[in-house]
């Protein structure tokens, strides 16, 4: 008799508890944002999520993905030694983020991926692109193909590193 009485009291007390209120819209500095529940795919919050903007160094996410996938397919190995070609600094200027890799220098594939992803080295992205696809332009084609496969409908790459270029864009939703 005691347990049902306690459950009834708990039920009555819980009905008197205040209900949850919706949170206020967050104050963000970002111009574009999207928050998605990855389990359900439900968009929880978005602000200009479909606006096409330069992805800048977020471009390197695709470069890194393609580099890892090439290893997973057995096309390249982490220990493979790669020599930087004459075009490794293509599109870069003095203010570009770099690891200081120069044409003719040899690094492991793994070190190139680390250089691309950690210090955001633009030349490492170019070197990886040439290593994976034979040329930077062929790698950019592969980037766009993979983006389409992933459902990125509002993304177009012009280079493997994110340096500003006409026609190089993405959205918060695609990213």
PDB file of C-alpha atoms in Angstrom:
ATOM      1  CA  UNK A   1       0.000   0.000   0.000  1.00  0.00           C
ATOM      2  CA  UNK A   2       2.907   2.313   0.696  1.00  0.00           C
ATOM      3  CA  UNK A   3       4.571   2.106  -2.782  1.00  0.00           C
ATOM      4  CA  UNK A   4       1.402   2.981  -4.769  1.00  0.00           C
ATOM      5  CA  UNK A   5       0.763   5.892  -2.390  1.00  0.00           C
ATOM      6  CA  UNK A   6       4.343   7.207  -2.914  1.00  0.00           C
ATOM      7  CA  UNK A   7       4.009   6.870  -6.692  1.00  0.00           C
ATOM      8  CA  UNK A   8       0.734   8.794  -6.605  1.00  0.00           C
ATOM      9  CA  UNK A   9       2.337  11.582  -4.536  1.00  0.00           C
ATOM     10  CA  UNK A  10       5.305  11.769  -6.953  1.00  0.00           C
ATOM     11  CA  UNK A  11       2.928  11.978  -9.904  1.00  0.00           C
ATOM     12  CA  UNK A  12       0.938  14.782  -8.296  1.00  0.00           C
ATOM     13  CA  UNK A  13       4.092  16.709  -7.350  1.00  0.00           C
ATOM     14  CA  UNK A  14       5.574  16.355 -10.843  1.00  0.00           C
ATOM     15  CA  UNK A  15       2.466  17.917 -12.388  1.00  0.00           C
ATOM     16  CA  UNK A  16       3.065  21.002 -10.229  1.00  0.00           C
ATOM     17  CA  UNK A  17       6.657  21.375 -11.424  1.00  0.00           C
ATOM     18  CA  UNK A  18       7.356  24.223 -13.884  1.00  0.00           C
ATOM     19  CA  UNK A  19       7.395  23.200 -17.518  1.00  0.00           C
ATOM     20  CA  UNK A  20      10.453  23.579 -19.718  1.00  0.00           C
ATOM     21  CA  UNK A  21      10.652  26.818 -21.676  1.00  0.00           C
ATOM     22  CA  UNK A  22      12.241  27.298 -25.070  1.00  0.00           C
ATOM     23  CA  UNK A  23      15.707  28.768 -25.021  1.00  0.00           C
ATOM     24  CA  UNK A  24      16.296  32.196 -26.459  1.00  0.00           C
ATOM     25  CA  UNK A  25      17.989  32.364 -29.850  1.00  0.00           C
ATOM     26  CA  UNK A  26      21.736  32.327 -29.255  1.00  0.00           C
ATOM     27  CA  UNK A  27      23.814  35.416 -29.873  1.00  0.00           C
ATOM     28  CA  UNK A  28      26.409  34.471 -32.483  1.00  0.00           C
ATOM     29  CA  UNK A  29      29.185  36.330 -34.240  1.00  0.00           C
ATOM     30  CA  UNK A  30      29.181  33.837 -37.117  1.00  0.00           C
ATOM     31  CA  UNK A  31      27.305  34.929 -40.229  1.00  0.00           C
ATOM     32  CA  UNK A  32      26.425  31.348 -41.207  1.00  0.00           C
ATOM     33  CA  UNK A  33      25.812  28.429 -38.882  1.00  0.00           C
ATOM     34  CA  UNK A  34      23.953  25.132 -38.737  1.00  0.00           C
ATOM     35  CA  UNK A  35      23.523  22.756 -35.806  1.00  0.00           C
ATOM     36  CA  UNK A  36      22.366  19.265 -36.741  1.00  0.00           C
ATOM     37  CA  UNK A  37      21.481  16.258 -34.593  1.00  0.00           C
ATOM     38  CA  UNK A  38      23.705  13.645 -36.264  1.00  0.00           C
ATOM     39  CA  UNK A  39      21.570  10.773 -34.968  1.00  0.00           C
ATOM     40  CA  UNK A  40      18.360  12.013 -36.594  1.00  0.00           C
ATOM     41  CA  UNK A  41      19.590  14.482 -39.222  1.00  0.00           C
ATOM     42  CA  UNK A  42      17.235  17.076 -37.737  1.00  0.00           C
ATOM     43  CA  UNK A  43      18.388  20.692 -38.014  1.00  0.00           C
ATOM     44  CA  UNK A  44      18.274  22.130 -34.493  1.00  0.00           C
ATOM     45  CA  UNK A  45      19.387  25.643 -35.370  1.00  0.00           C
ATOM     46  CA  UNK A  46      20.456  27.439 -38.505  1.00  0.00           C
ATOM     47  CA  UNK A  47      21.356  30.933 -39.583  1.00  0.00           C
ATOM     48  CA  UNK A  48      22.094  31.594 -43.278  1.00  0.00           C
ATOM     49  CA  UNK A  49      23.070  27.914 -43.571  1.00  0.00           C
ATOM     50  CA  UNK A  50      22.504  27.906 -47.354  1.00  0.00           C
ATOM     51  CA  UNK A  51      24.477  31.100 -48.118  1.00  0.00           C
ATOM     52  CA  UNK A  52      27.368  30.410 -50.496  1.00  0.00           C
ATOM     53  CA  UNK A  53      30.610  31.746 -49.042  1.00  0.00           C
ATOM     54  CA  UNK A  54      34.309  31.007 -49.332  1.00  0.00           C
ATOM     55  CA  UNK A  55      35.105  27.972 -47.171  1.00  0.00           C
ATOM     56  CA  UNK A  56      38.719  29.156 -46.800  1.00  0.00           C
ATOM     57  CA  UNK A  57      40.791  26.562 -44.954  1.00  0.00           C
ATOM     58  CA  UNK A  58      37.732  24.361 -44.317  1.00  0.00           C
ATOM     59  CA  UNK A  59      38.515  23.272 -47.876  1.00  0.00           C
ATOM     60  CA  UNK A  60      41.325  21.254 -46.334  1.00  0.00           C
ATOM     61  CA  UNK A  61      38.730  18.936 -44.774  1.00  0.00           C
ATOM     62  CA  UNK A  62      37.989  17.596 -48.266  1.00  0.00           C
ATOM     63  CA  UNK A  63      41.695  17.413 -49.108  1.00  0.00           C
ATOM     64  CA  UNK A  64      42.331  15.456 -45.914  1.00  0.00           C
ATOM     65  CA  UNK A  65      39.355  13.182 -46.535  1.00  0.00           C
ATOM     66  CA  UNK A  66      40.565  12.315 -50.029  1.00  0.00           C
ATOM     67  CA  UNK A  67      44.112  11.714 -48.743  1.00  0.00           C
ATOM     68  CA  UNK A  68      42.862   9.306 -46.066  1.00  0.00           C
ATOM     69  CA  UNK A  69      40.523   7.548 -48.499  1.00  0.00           C
ATOM     70  CA  UNK A  70      43.421   7.038 -50.937  1.00  0.00           C
ATOM     71  CA  UNK A  71      45.328   5.238 -48.170  1.00  0.00           C
ATOM     72  CA  UNK A  72      42.258   3.184 -47.245  1.00  0.00           C
ATOM     73  CA  UNK A  73      41.914   2.087 -50.892  1.00  0.00           C
ATOM     74  CA  UNK A  74      45.589   1.057 -50.930  1.00  0.00           C
ATOM     75  CA  UNK A  75      46.561   3.633 -53.576  1.00  0.00           C
ATOM     76  CA  UNK A  76      49.044   5.300 -51.200  1.00  0.00           C
ATOM     77  CA  UNK A  77      50.707   4.464 -47.886  1.00  0.00           C
ATOM     78  CA  UNK A  78      51.456   6.631 -44.882  1.00  0.00           C
ATOM     79  CA  UNK A  79      55.187   5.824 -45.253  1.00  0.00           C
ATOM     80  CA  UNK A  80      55.327   6.646 -48.980  1.00  0.00           C
ATOM     81  CA  UNK A  81      57.865   9.356 -49.742  1.00  0.00           C
ATOM     82  CA  UNK A  82      56.550  12.213 -51.887  1.00  0.00           C
ATOM     83  CA  UNK A  83      58.636  14.872 -53.618  1.00  0.00           C
ATOM     84  CA  UNK A  84      57.209  18.370 -53.924  1.00  0.00           C
ATOM     85  CA  UNK A  85      56.788  19.358 -57.561  1.00  0.00           C
ATOM     86  CA  UNK A  86      57.477  22.709 -59.171  1.00  0.00           C
ATOM     87  CA  UNK A  87      53.766  23.582 -58.866  1.00  0.00           C
ATOM     88  CA  UNK A  88      53.577  23.030 -55.098  1.00  0.00           C
ATOM     89  CA  UNK A  89      53.268  26.766 -54.427  1.00  0.00           C
ATOM     90  CA  UNK A  90      50.758  27.430 -57.214  1.00  0.00           C
ATOM     91  CA  UNK A  91      48.255  30.123 -56.256  1.00  0.00           C
ATOM     92  CA  UNK A  92      50.087  31.076 -53.072  1.00  0.00           C
ATOM     93  CA  UNK A  93      51.411  34.478 -52.071  1.00  0.00           C
ATOM     94  CA  UNK A  94      53.728  35.605 -49.274  1.00  0.00           C
ATOM     95  CA  UNK A  95      50.892  35.761 -46.719  1.00  0.00           C
ATOM     96  CA  UNK A  96      49.758  32.179 -47.373  1.00  0.00           C
ATOM     97  CA  UNK A  97      49.808  29.666 -44.553  1.00  0.00           C
ATOM     98  CA  UNK A  98      52.744  27.356 -45.225  1.00  0.00           C
ATOM     99  CA  UNK A  99      54.992  24.707 -43.722  1.00  0.00           C
ATOM    100  CA  UNK A 100      57.938  26.023 -45.747  1.00  0.00           C
ATOM    101  CA  UNK A 101      58.013  23.053 -48.129  1.00  0.00           C
ATOM    102  CA  UNK A 102      59.932  23.919 -51.271  1.00  0.00           C
ATOM    103  CA  UNK A 103      59.973  22.276 -54.731  1.00  0.00           C
ATOM    104  CA  UNK A 104      62.214  19.215 -54.735  1.00  0.00           C
ATOM    105  CA  UNK A 105      61.832  18.571 -51.003  1.00  0.00           C
ATOM    106  CA  UNK A 106      60.741  15.035 -50.024  1.00  0.00           C
ATOM    107  CA  UNK A 107      58.380  14.206 -47.146  1.00  0.00           C
ATOM    108  CA  UNK A 108      56.318  11.203 -46.151  1.00  0.00           C
ATOM    109  CA  UNK A 109      52.672  11.119 -47.223  1.00  0.00           C
ATOM    110  CA  UNK A 110      51.735  11.091 -43.526  1.00  0.00           C
ATOM    111  CA  UNK A 111      53.788  14.225 -42.846  1.00  0.00           C
ATOM    112  CA  UNK A 112      52.136  15.982 -45.789  1.00  0.00           C
ATOM    113  CA  UNK A 113      48.682  15.196 -44.372  1.00  0.00           C
ATOM    114  CA  UNK A 114      49.805  16.499 -40.976  1.00  0.00           C
ATOM    115  CA  UNK A 115      51.199  19.659 -42.600  1.00  0.00           C
ATOM    116  CA  UNK A 116      47.927  20.223 -44.449  1.00  0.00           C
ATOM    117  CA  UNK A 117      45.706  19.666 -41.434  1.00  0.00           C
ATOM    118  CA  UNK A 118      47.674  21.086 -38.489  1.00  0.00           C
ATOM    119  CA  UNK A 119      49.564  24.214 -39.593  1.00  0.00           C
ATOM    120  CA  UNK A 120      47.148  24.530 -42.553  1.00  0.00           C
ATOM    121  CA  UNK A 121      49.988  24.386 -45.066  1.00  0.00           C
ATOM    122  CA  UNK A 122      48.662  25.331 -48.488  1.00  0.00           C
ATOM    123  CA  UNK A 123      51.608  23.868 -50.385  1.00  0.00           C
ATOM    124  CA  UNK A 124      51.100  20.505 -48.648  1.00  0.00           C
ATOM    125  CA  UNK A 125      47.549  20.433 -50.055  1.00  0.00           C
ATOM    126  CA  UNK A 126      48.882  21.095 -53.554  1.00  0.00           C
ATOM    127  CA  UNK A 127      51.502  18.356 -53.169  1.00  0.00           C
ATOM    128  CA  UNK A 128      48.899  15.854 -51.932  1.00  0.00           C
ATOM    129  CA  UNK A 129      46.603  16.774 -54.802  1.00  0.00           C
ATOM    130  CA  UNK A 130      49.307  16.127 -57.369  1.00  0.00           C
ATOM    131  CA  UNK A 131      50.341  12.899 -55.627  1.00  0.00           C
ATOM    132  CA  UNK A 132      46.772  11.552 -55.517  1.00  0.00           C
ATOM    133  CA  UNK A 133      45.469  12.667 -58.922  1.00  0.00           C
ATOM    134  CA  UNK A 134      48.521  13.520 -61.024  1.00  0.00           C
ATOM    135  CA  UNK A 135      47.822  17.255 -61.102  1.00  0.00           C
ATOM    136  CA  UNK A 136      46.217  19.927 -58.968  1.00  0.00           C
ATOM    137  CA  UNK A 137      43.415  20.450 -61.507  1.00  0.00           C
ATOM    138  CA  UNK A 138      42.611  16.721 -61.646  1.00  0.00           C
ATOM    139  CA  UNK A 139      42.523  16.665 -57.845  1.00  0.00           C
ATOM    140  CA  UNK A 140      40.101  19.598 -57.796  1.00  0.00           C
ATOM    141  CA  UNK A 141      37.863  17.615 -60.164  1.00  0.00           C
ATOM    142  CA  UNK A 142      38.025  14.714 -57.694  1.00  0.00           C
ATOM    143  CA  UNK A 143      37.168  17.061 -54.820  1.00  0.00           C
ATOM    144  CA  UNK A 144      34.048  18.277 -56.637  1.00  0.00           C
ATOM    145  CA  UNK A 145      33.050  14.736 -57.557  1.00  0.00           C
ATOM    146  CA  UNK A 146      33.387  13.568 -53.933  1.00  0.00           C
ATOM    147  CA  UNK A 147      31.481  16.607 -52.654  1.00  0.00           C
ATOM    148  CA  UNK A 148      28.599  15.716 -54.985  1.00  0.00           C
ATOM    149  CA  UNK A 149      28.706  12.084 -53.776  1.00  0.00           C
ATOM    150  CA  UNK A 150      28.419  13.346 -50.194  1.00  0.00           C
ATOM    151  CA  UNK A 151      25.344  15.424 -51.111  1.00  0.00           C
ATOM    152  CA  UNK A 152      27.058  18.803 -50.982  1.00  0.00           C
ATOM    153  CA  UNK A 153      24.809  20.551 -53.500  1.00  0.00           C
ATOM    154  CA  UNK A 154      26.073  24.077 -52.882  1.00  0.00           C
ATOM    155  CA  UNK A 155      29.824  23.440 -52.883  1.00  0.00           C
ATOM    156  CA  UNK A 156      32.349  23.976 -55.643  1.00  0.00           C
ATOM    157  CA  UNK A 157      36.115  23.819 -55.229  1.00  0.00           C
ATOM    158  CA  UNK A 158      38.714  25.602 -57.362  1.00  0.00           C
ATOM    159  CA  UNK A 159      41.816  24.524 -55.411  1.00  0.00           C
ATOM    160  CA  UNK A 160      42.803  22.000 -52.717  1.00  0.00           C
ATOM    161  CA  UNK A 161      43.691  24.545 -50.024  1.00  0.00           C
ATOM    162  CA  UNK A 162      40.941  27.170 -49.815  1.00  0.00           C
ATOM    163  CA  UNK A 163      42.845  30.183 -51.074  1.00  0.00           C
ATOM    164  CA  UNK A 164      40.405  32.753 -52.427  1.00  0.00           C
ATOM    165  CA  UNK A 165      39.300  32.042 -55.986  1.00  0.00           C
ATOM    166  CA  UNK A 166      36.270  32.929 -58.079  1.00  0.00           C
ATOM    167  CA  UNK A 167      33.869  30.006 -58.050  1.00  0.00           C
ATOM    168  CA  UNK A 168      35.297  28.505 -54.823  1.00  0.00           C
ATOM    169  CA  UNK A 169      32.380  28.298 -52.387  1.00  0.00           C
ATOM    170  CA  UNK A 170      30.389  26.208 -49.960  1.00  0.00           C
ATOM    171  CA  UNK A 171      27.651  26.600 -47.342  1.00  0.00           C
ATOM    172  CA  UNK A 172      27.500  25.968 -43.611  1.00  0.00           C
ATOM    173  CA  UNK A 173      24.976  23.208 -44.345  1.00  0.00           C
ATOM    174  CA  UNK A 174      27.304  21.438 -46.814  1.00  0.00           C
ATOM    175  CA  UNK A 175      30.296  21.768 -44.514  1.00  0.00           C
TER     176      UNK A 175
END
